mmCIF file of N, CA and C in Angstrom:
data_model
loop_
_atom_site.group_PDB
_atom_site.id
_atom_site.type_symbol
_atom_site.label_atom_id
_atom_site.label_comp_id
_atom_site.label_asym_id
_atom_site.label_seq_id
_atom_site.Cartn_x
_atom_site.Cartn_y
_atom_site.Cartn_z
ATOM 1 N N MET A 1445 20.399 -11.980 -9.681
ATOM 2 C CA MET A 1445 19.502 -12.905 -10.043
ATOM 3 C C MET A 1445 20.806 -13.882 -9.484
ATOM 4 N N THR A 1446 20.481 -15.125 -9.179
ATOM 5 C CA THR A 1446 21.488 -15.870 -9.068
ATOM 6 C C THR A 1446 20.753 -17.547 -10.403
ATOM 7 N N GLU A 1447 22.507 -17.770 -10.452
ATOM 8 C CA GLU A 1447 22.395 -18.967 -11.000
ATOM 9 C C GLU A 1447 20.942 -20.100 -11.085
ATOM 10 N N ARG A 1448 20.599 -20.067 -9.528
ATOM 11 C CA ARG A 1448 19.671 -21.138 -9.071
ATOM 12 C C ARG A 1448 18.405 -20.118 -9.537
ATOM 13 N N GLU A 1449 18.252 -19.271 -9.057
ATOM 14 C CA GLU A 1449 16.879 -18.628 -9.748
ATOM 15 C C GLU A 1449 16.820 -18.783 -11.365
ATOM 16 N N LEU A 1450 17.866 -18.713 -12.221
ATOM 17 C CA LEU A 1450 17.543 -18.521 -13.535
ATOM 18 C C LEU A 1450 17.453 -20.347 -14.016
ATOM 19 N N ALA A 1451 18.046 -20.918 -13.147
ATOM 20 C CA ALA A 1451 17.733 -22.376 -13.879
ATOM 21 C C ALA A 1451 16.135 -22.755 -13.395
ATOM 22 N N ALA A 1452 15.915 -22.392 -11.832
ATOM 23 C CA ALA A 1452 14.562 -22.600 -11.766
ATOM 24 C C ALA A 1452 13.487 -22.266 -12.391
ATOM 25 N N ALA A 1453 13.754 -21.128 -13.040
ATOM 26 C CA ALA A 1453 12.550 -20.568 -14.128
ATOM 27 C C ALA A 1453 12.673 -21.331 -15.285
ATOM 28 N N GLY A 1454 14.057 -21.972 -15.417
ATOM 29 C CA GLY A 1454 13.724 -22.811 -16.730
ATOM 30 C C GLY A 1454 14.354 -21.458 -17.779
ATOM 31 N N ILE A 1455 15.331 -20.710 -17.624
ATOM 32 C CA ILE A 1455 15.717 -19.588 -18.461
ATOM 33 C C ILE A 1455 17.149 -19.708 -18.897
ATOM 34 N N THR A 1456 17.350 -20.342 -20.034
ATOM 35 C CA THR A 1456 19.125 -20.674 -20.322
ATOM 36 C C THR A 1456 19.529 -19.908 -21.935
ATOM 37 N N GLU A 1457 18.390 -19.399 -22.122
ATOM 38 C CA GLU A 1457 19.127 -18.669 -23.248
ATOM 39 C C GLU A 1457 20.318 -17.385 -22.943
ATOM 40 N N PRO A 1458 21.377 -17.242 -23.174
ATOM 41 C CA PRO A 1458 22.312 -16.091 -22.911
ATOM 42 C C PRO A 1458 21.931 -14.646 -22.927
ATOM 43 N N SER A 1459 21.023 -14.349 -23.844
ATOM 44 C CA SER A 1459 20.801 -13.088 -23.902
ATOM 45 C C SER A 1459 19.493 -12.732 -23.206
ATOM 46 N N LEU A 1460 18.571 -13.737 -23.050
ATOM 47 C CA LEU A 1460 17.851 -13.753 -22.618
ATOM 48 C C LEU A 1460 18.487 -13.720 -20.673
ATOM 49 N N ARG A 1461 19.016 -14.413 -20.623
ATOM 50 C CA ARG A 1461 19.580 -14.020 -19.123
ATOM 51 C C ARG A 1461 20.132 -12.899 -18.597
ATOM 52 N N ASP A 1462 21.025 -12.799 -19.974
ATOM 53 C CA ASP A 1462 21.245 -11.029 -19.504
ATOM 54 C C ASP A 1462 20.760 -9.922 -19.015
ATOM 55 N N ALA A 1463 19.295 -10.321 -19.788
ATOM 56 C CA ALA A 1463 17.892 -9.380 -20.103
ATOM 57 C C ALA A 1463 17.483 -9.471 -18.669
ATOM 58 N N TYR A 1464 17.281 -10.606 -18.298
ATOM 59 C CA TYR A 1464 16.633 -10.796 -16.455
ATOM 60 C C TYR A 1464 17.599 -10.052 -15.515
ATOM 61 N N LEU A 1465 19.004 -10.664 -15.706
ATOM 62 C CA LEU A 1465 19.873 -9.588 -14.933
ATOM 63 C C LEU A 1465 19.975 -8.041 -14.993
ATOM 64 N N ARG A 1466 19.625 -7.821 -15.861
ATOM 65 C CA ARG A 1466 19.519 -6.380 -15.889
ATOM 66 C C ARG A 1466 18.192 -5.852 -14.988
ATOM 67 N N CYS A 1467 17.444 -6.602 -15.714
ATOM 68 C CA CYS A 1467 16.014 -6.096 -14.843
ATOM 69 C C CYS A 1467 16.131 -6.076 -13.398
ATOM 70 N N ARG A 1468 16.883 -7.313 -12.975
ATOM 71 C CA ARG A 1468 17.175 -7.751 -11.327
ATOM 72 C C ARG A 1468 18.019 -6.504 -10.880
ATOM 73 N N ALA A 1469 18.751 -5.913 -11.549
ATOM 74 C CA ALA A 1469 19.533 -4.960 -11.282
ATOM 75 C C ALA A 1469 19.005 -3.497 -10.970
ATOM 76 N N LEU A 1470 18.064 -3.105 -12.062
ATOM 77 C CA LEU A 1470 17.183 -2.013 -12.037
ATOM 78 C C LEU A 1470 16.350 -2.223 -10.879
ATOM 79 N N ASN A 1471 15.930 -3.095 -10.339
ATOM 80 C CA ASN A 1471 14.597 -3.643 -9.254
ATOM 81 C C ASN A 1471 15.741 -3.356 -8.113
ATOM 82 N N ALA A 1472 16.763 -3.954 -7.822
ATOM 83 C CA ALA A 1472 18.039 -3.625 -6.795
ATOM 84 C C ALA A 1472 17.928 -2.471 -6.689
ATOM 85 N N ARG A 1473 18.366 -1.728 -7.806
ATOM 86 C CA ARG A 1473 18.626 -0.148 -7.297
ATOM 87 C C ARG A 1473 17.914 0.946 -6.970
ATOM 88 N N HIS A 1474 16.464 0.776 -7.961
ATOM 89 C CA HIS A 1474 15.305 1.778 -7.715
ATOM 90 C C HIS A 1474 14.132 1.304 -6.907
ATOM 91 N N GLY A 1475 13.989 -0.087 -6.823
ATOM 92 C CA GLY A 1475 13.000 -0.359 -6.272
ATOM 93 C C GLY A 1475 13.284 -1.305 -4.753
ATOM 94 N N ARG A 1476 13.896 -0.791 -4.224
ATOM 95 C CA ARG A 1476 14.713 -1.860 -3.175
ATOM 96 C C ARG A 1476 13.670 -2.295 -2.350
ATOM 97 N N THR A 1477 12.335 -1.819 -1.725
ATOM 98 C CA THR A 1477 11.457 -2.686 -0.824
ATOM 99 C C THR A 1477 10.845 -3.374 -1.808
ATOM 100 N N PHE A 1478 10.422 -3.394 -2.760
ATOM 101 C CA PHE A 1478 10.045 -4.094 -3.997
ATOM 102 C C PHE A 1478 11.151 -5.400 -4.576
ATOM 103 N N PHE A 1479 12.272 -5.366 -4.107
ATOM 104 C CA PHE A 1479 13.291 -6.124 -4.464
ATOM 105 C C PHE A 1479 13.468 -7.094 -3.338
ATOM 106 N N LEU A 1480 13.341 -6.521 -2.351
ATOM 107 C CA LEU A 1480 13.252 -7.578 -1.124
ATOM 108 C C LEU A 1480 11.895 -8.625 -0.843
ATOM 109 N N ALA A 1481 11.200 -7.750 -1.215
ATOM 110 C CA ALA A 1481 9.742 -8.540 -1.422
ATOM 111 C C ALA A 1481 9.754 -10.183 -1.918
ATOM 112 N N THR A 1482 10.671 -9.737 -3.122
ATOM 113 C CA THR A 1482 10.923 -10.696 -4.026
ATOM 114 C C THR A 1482 11.613 -12.077 -3.171
ATOM 115 N N ARG A 1483 12.220 -11.587 -2.460
ATOM 116 C CA ARG A 1483 12.900 -12.710 -1.900
ATOM 117 C C ARG A 1483 12.080 -13.797 -1.263
ATOM 118 N N LEU A 1484 10.548 -13.176 -0.924
ATOM 119 C CA LEU A 1484 9.715 -14.181 -0.086
ATOM 120 C C LEU A 1484 8.934 -15.072 -1.400
ATOM 121 N N LEU A 1485 9.020 -15.053 -2.675
ATOM 122 C CA LEU A 1485 8.729 -16.101 -3.169
ATOM 123 C C LEU A 1485 9.638 -17.171 -3.573
ATOM 124 N N PRO A 1486 9.363 -17.871 -4.687
ATOM 125 C CA PRO A 1486 10.081 -19.279 -5.048
ATOM 126 C C PRO A 1486 11.259 -18.677 -6.046
ATOM 127 N N PRO A 1487 12.383 -19.049 -5.667
ATOM 128 C CA PRO A 1487 12.999 -18.822 -6.660
ATOM 129 C C PRO A 1487 12.854 -18.496 -8.083
ATOM 130 N N SER A 1488 11.552 -19.759 -8.727
ATOM 131 C CA SER A 1488 11.594 -19.655 -9.864
ATOM 132 C C SER A 1488 10.498 -18.638 -10.573
ATOM 133 N N ARG A 1489 9.942 -18.191 -9.987
ATOM 134 C CA ARG A 1489 9.084 -16.500 -9.641
ATOM 135 C C ARG A 1489 9.680 -15.259 -9.911
ATOM 136 N N ARG A 1490 10.604 -15.415 -9.766
ATOM 137 C CA ARG A 1490 11.664 -14.246 -9.102
ATOM 138 C C ARG A 1490 11.844 -13.497 -10.630
ATOM 139 N N PRO A 1491 12.427 -14.252 -11.763
ATOM 140 C CA PRO A 1491 13.063 -13.601 -12.614
ATOM 141 C C PRO A 1491 11.525 -12.644 -13.347
ATOM 142 N N ALA A 1492 10.599 -13.492 -13.266
ATOM 143 C CA ALA A 1492 9.431 -12.856 -14.151
ATOM 144 C C ALA A 1492 8.889 -11.578 -13.269
ATOM 145 N N ILE A 1493 9.159 -11.447 -11.878
ATOM 146 C CA ILE A 1493 8.869 -10.394 -10.966
ATOM 147 C C ILE A 1493 9.876 -9.060 -11.628
ATOM 148 N N HIS A 1494 11.214 -9.379 -11.597
ATOM 149 C CA HIS A 1494 12.155 -8.477 -11.874
ATOM 150 C C HIS A 1494 11.571 -8.052 -13.450
ATOM 151 N N ALA A 1495 11.113 -8.902 -14.144
ATOM 152 C CA ALA A 1495 11.039 -8.276 -15.356
ATOM 153 C C ALA A 1495 10.034 -7.506 -15.338
ATOM 154 N N LEU A 1496 9.104 -8.082 -14.898
ATOM 155 C CA LEU A 1496 7.601 -7.312 -14.800
ATOM 156 C C LEU A 1496 8.006 -5.771 -14.294
ATOM 157 N N TYR A 1497 8.948 -5.431 -13.193
ATOM 158 C CA TYR A 1497 9.569 -4.316 -12.639
ATOM 159 C C TYR A 1497 10.162 -3.698 -13.315
ATOM 160 N N GLY A 1498 11.313 -4.625 -14.456
ATOM 161 C CA GLY A 1498 11.820 -3.641 -15.562
ATOM 162 C C GLY A 1498 10.895 -2.850 -16.641
ATOM 163 N N PHE A 1499 10.199 -3.816 -16.998
ATOM 164 C CA PHE A 1499 8.930 -2.849 -17.986
ATOM 165 C C PHE A 1499 8.081 -2.019 -17.165
ATOM 166 N N ALA A 1500 7.569 -1.879 -15.947
ATOM 167 C CA ALA A 1500 6.534 -1.018 -15.699
ATOM 168 C C ALA A 1500 7.717 0.386 -15.470
ATOM 169 N N ARG A 1501 8.988 0.081 -14.587
ATOM 170 C CA ARG A 1501 9.760 1.483 -14.316
ATOM 171 C C ARG A 1501 10.375 2.424 -16.009
ATOM 172 N N HIS A 1502 10.396 1.100 -16.920
ATOM 173 C CA HIS A 1502 10.755 1.846 -18.165
ATOM 174 C C HIS A 1502 9.439 2.163 -18.679
ATOM 175 N N ALA A 1503 8.284 2.012 -18.615
ATOM 176 C CA ALA A 1503 7.078 3.004 -19.023
ATOM 177 C C ALA A 1503 7.019 4.145 -17.969
ATOM 178 N N ASP A 1504 7.451 3.683 -16.879
ATOM 179 C CA ASP A 1504 7.305 4.906 -15.819
ATOM 180 C C ASP A 1504 8.354 6.333 -16.315
ATOM 181 N N ASP A 1505 9.195 5.816 -16.664
ATOM 182 C CA ASP A 1505 10.313 6.944 -17.065
ATOM 183 C C ASP A 1505 9.944 7.752 -18.300
ATOM 184 N N ILE A 1506 9.709 6.552 -19.355
ATOM 185 C CA ILE A 1506 8.686 7.461 -20.449
ATOM 186 C C ILE A 1506 8.101 8.805 -20.041
ATOM 187 N N VAL A 1507 6.985 8.672 -18.919
ATOM 188 C CA VAL A 1507 6.365 9.244 -18.827
ATOM 189 C C VAL A 1507 7.191 10.445 -17.843
ATOM 190 N N ASP A 1508 7.977 9.947 -16.877
ATOM 191 C CA ASP A 1508 8.134 11.227 -15.720
ATOM 192 C C ASP A 1508 9.214 11.838 -15.889
ATOM 193 N N GLU A 1509 10.460 11.130 -17.266
ATOM 194 C CA GLU A 1509 11.687 12.049 -17.709
ATOM 195 C C GLU A 1509 11.777 11.718 -18.861
ATOM 196 N N PRO A 1510 11.331 12.806 -19.338
ATOM 197 C CA PRO A 1510 11.751 12.654 -20.951
ATOM 198 C C PRO A 1510 12.314 13.792 -20.939
ATOM 199 N N ALA A 1511 13.213 13.904 -22.011
ATOM 200 C CA ALA A 1511 13.697 15.054 -22.189
ATOM 201 C C ALA A 1511 13.201 16.522 -22.354
ATOM 202 N N PRO A 1512 13.858 17.251 -21.742
ATOM 203 C CA PRO A 1512 12.846 18.796 -21.843
ATOM 204 C C PRO A 1512 12.270 19.517 -23.006
ATOM 205 N N GLY A 1513 11.272 19.522 -23.035
ATOM 206 C CA GLY A 1513 10.726 20.038 -24.182
ATOM 207 C C GLY A 1513 10.121 19.225 -24.824
ATOM 208 N N THR A 1514 9.860 17.924 -24.635
ATOM 209 C CA THR A 1514 9.596 16.811 -25.468
ATOM 210 C C THR A 1514 7.996 17.058 -25.371
ATOM 211 N N PRO A 1515 7.470 16.972 -26.648
ATOM 212 C CA PRO A 1515 6.230 17.130 -26.586
ATOM 213 C C PRO A 1515 5.217 15.859 -26.590
ATOM 214 N N LEU A 1516 4.272 15.748 -25.649
ATOM 215 C CA LEU A 1516 3.103 15.174 -25.281
ATOM 216 C C LEU A 1516 3.124 14.190 -26.476
ATOM 217 N N THR A 1517 3.017 14.144 -27.387
ATOM 218 C CA THR A 1517 2.591 13.331 -28.410
ATOM 219 C C THR A 1517 3.716 12.446 -29.045
ATOM 220 N N ARG A 1518 5.076 13.039 -28.830
ATOM 221 C CA ARG A 1518 6.095 11.851 -28.748
ATOM 222 C C ARG A 1518 6.481 10.914 -27.472
ATOM 223 N N ILE A 1519 5.670 11.718 -26.614
ATOM 224 C CA ILE A 1519 6.000 10.499 -25.043
ATOM 225 C C ILE A 1519 4.296 9.175 -25.533
ATOM 226 N N ALA A 1520 3.148 9.797 -25.832
ATOM 227 C CA ALA A 1520 2.518 9.166 -26.212
ATOM 228 C C ALA A 1520 2.866 7.931 -27.207
ATOM 229 N N ALA A 1521 3.633 8.664 -28.252
ATOM 230 C CA ALA A 1521 4.079 7.222 -29.210
ATOM 231 C C ALA A 1521 4.951 6.746 -28.766
ATOM 232 N N SER A 1522 6.349 6.825 -28.122
ATOM 233 C CA SER A 1522 6.969 6.257 -27.124
ATOM 234 C C SER A 1522 6.087 4.679 -26.600
ATOM 235 N N LEU A 1523 5.325 5.493 -25.737
ATOM 236 C CA LEU A 1523 3.964 4.284 -24.624
ATOM 237 C C LEU A 1523 3.762 3.023 -26.068
ATOM 238 N N ASP A 1524 3.253 4.178 -26.937
ATOM 239 C CA ASP A 1524 2.614 3.020 -28.041
ATOM 240 C C ASP A 1524 3.430 1.690 -28.499
ATOM 241 N N ARG A 1525 4.939 2.864 -28.916
ATOM 242 C CA ARG A 1525 5.779 1.791 -29.289
ATOM 243 C C ARG A 1525 6.099 0.580 -28.827
ATOM 244 N N LEU A 1526 6.178 1.125 -27.044
ATOM 245 C CA LEU A 1526 6.020 0.110 -25.989
ATOM 246 C C LEU A 1526 5.273 -1.297 -25.661
ATOM 247 N N ALA A 1527 3.926 -0.284 -26.032
ATOM 248 C CA ALA A 1527 2.958 -1.485 -26.126
ATOM 249 C C ALA A 1527 2.770 -2.494 -27.279
ATOM 250 N N ALA A 1528 3.299 -2.127 -28.631
ATOM 251 C CA ALA A 1528 3.225 -2.673 -29.510
ATOM 252 C C ALA A 1528 4.860 -3.864 -29.173
ATOM 253 N N GLU A 1529 5.876 -3.460 -28.810
ATOM 254 C CA GLU A 1529 6.715 -3.872 -28.542
ATOM 255 C C GLU A 1529 6.300 -5.606 -27.518
ATOM 256 N N LEU A 1530 5.358 -4.968 -26.391
ATOM 257 C CA LEU A 1530 4.957 -5.962 -25.520
ATOM 258 C C LEU A 1530 4.029 -7.027 -25.984
ATOM 259 N N ALA A 1531 3.239 -6.270 -26.969
ATOM 260 C CA ALA A 1531 2.306 -7.331 -27.524
ATOM 261 C C ALA A 1531 2.739 -7.941 -28.472
ATOM 262 N N GLY A 1532 4.149 -7.928 -28.820
ATOM 263 C CA GLY A 1532 4.842 -8.210 -30.340
ATOM 264 C C GLY A 1532 5.490 -9.901 -29.552
ATOM 265 N N GLY A 1533 5.954 -9.381 -28.150
ATOM 266 C CA GLY A 1533 6.629 -10.073 -27.172
ATOM 267 C C GLY A 1533 5.623 -11.597 -27.047
ATOM 268 N N LEU A 1534 4.531 -11.005 -26.784
ATOM 269 C CA LEU A 1534 3.484 -12.158 -26.075
ATOM 270 C C LEU A 1534 2.839 -12.721 -27.219
#
């Protein structure tokens, strides 16, 4: 993410900027087509889309890549925690 994109979105707090940068890197690494499509958006919208991708990727990894032998109840609990964190953030 460029400084221009972060500034256009009004993101100034350093730890939040770092989080958006991590989401962008995740998107670039794992969602190449989706990442390239974000270039069609106005710079002010790109950080939010990268964050959305990061959230969806994290939820997907909880389901698709648990440690071997992880019980379904633990996976469900992880998803519940993620949902609670999202609700708390909103």
